[in-house]
């Protein structure tokens, strides 16, 4: 490593049980630790919000558990949430017309709005929903 360079954080990799919603807060905590030396607190807050949404979606809507992976490389954070159920998630096009007090239906709309890039890829068993955030210049 070059003198003065900051090492890229160790990747996050967690397997979550199918009804383990308590693990969402654990994912947020570990992600904050992962990002402790990377970019500013705003990016960590956005990363935690988006990861929470994807993990919650995987646990609530599939009932088969999930695997969360987060890596930082070349000034980009990439978070992937893999579930084990077929079917592609789509952001709700009507999310702006929802009752502001509704508690569901905004997750992918938030990901779409706040991530620098995001997507879904199918796997032989399930899918991976991912997002990326790029480090912001100071």
PDB file of N, CA and C in Angstrom, residues 22 28 70 92-93 104 114 126 135:
ATOM      1  N   UNK A  22     -34.644  -8.648  13.023  1.00  0.00           N
ATOM      2  CA  UNK A  22     -33.684  -7.999  13.920  1.00  0.00           C
ATOM      3  C   UNK A  22     -32.322  -7.855  13.242  1.00  0.00           C
ATOM      4  N   UNK A  28     -27.153  -2.659   9.365  1.00  0.00           N
ATOM      5  CA  UNK A  28     -26.870  -1.211   9.410  1.00  0.00           C
ATOM      6  C   UNK A  28     -25.625  -0.922  10.250  1.00  0.00           C
ATOM      7  N   UNK A  70     -21.391  -6.414   1.047  1.00  0.00           N
ATOM      8  CA  UNK A  70     -21.037  -5.017   0.789  1.00  0.00           C
ATOM      9  C   UNK A  70     -19.533  -4.937   0.605  1.00  0.00           C
ATOM     10  N   UNK A  92     -42.570   0.765  -7.354  1.00  0.00           N
ATOM     11  CA  UNK A  92     -43.978   1.097  -7.514  1.00  0.00           C
ATOM     12  C   UNK A  92     -44.089   2.435  -8.239  1.00  0.00           C
ATOM     13  N   UNK A  93     -44.602   2.446  -9.489  1.00  0.00           N
ATOM     14  CA  UNK A  93     -44.685   3.709 -10.218  1.00  0.00           C
ATOM     15  C   UNK A  93     -45.662   4.681  -9.571  1.00  0.00           C
ATOM     16  N   UNK A 104     -45.653   0.927   3.785  1.00  0.00           N
ATOM     17  CA  UNK A 104     -45.026   0.042   2.794  1.00  0.00           C
ATOM     18  C   UNK A 104     -44.993   0.691   1.419  1.00  0.00           C
ATOM     19  N   UNK A 114     -31.928   7.442  -4.656  1.00  0.00           N
ATOM     20  CA  UNK A 114     -30.735   7.827  -3.907  1.00  0.00           C
ATOM     21  C   UNK A 114     -29.444   7.142  -4.344  1.00  0.00           C
ATOM     22  N   UNK A 126     -33.261 -17.630  -7.229  1.00  0.00           N
ATOM     23  CA  UNK A 126     -33.510 -16.301  -6.685  1.00  0.00           C
ATOM     24  C   UNK A 126     -32.923 -15.195  -7.521  1.00  0.00           C
ATOM     25  N   UNK A 135     -18.021   7.528  -3.830  1.00  0.00           N
ATOM     26  CA  UNK A 135     -17.459   8.465  -2.859  1.00  0.00           C
ATOM     27  C   UNK A 135     -17.586   9.883  -3.422  1.00  0.00           C
TER      28      UNK A 135
END
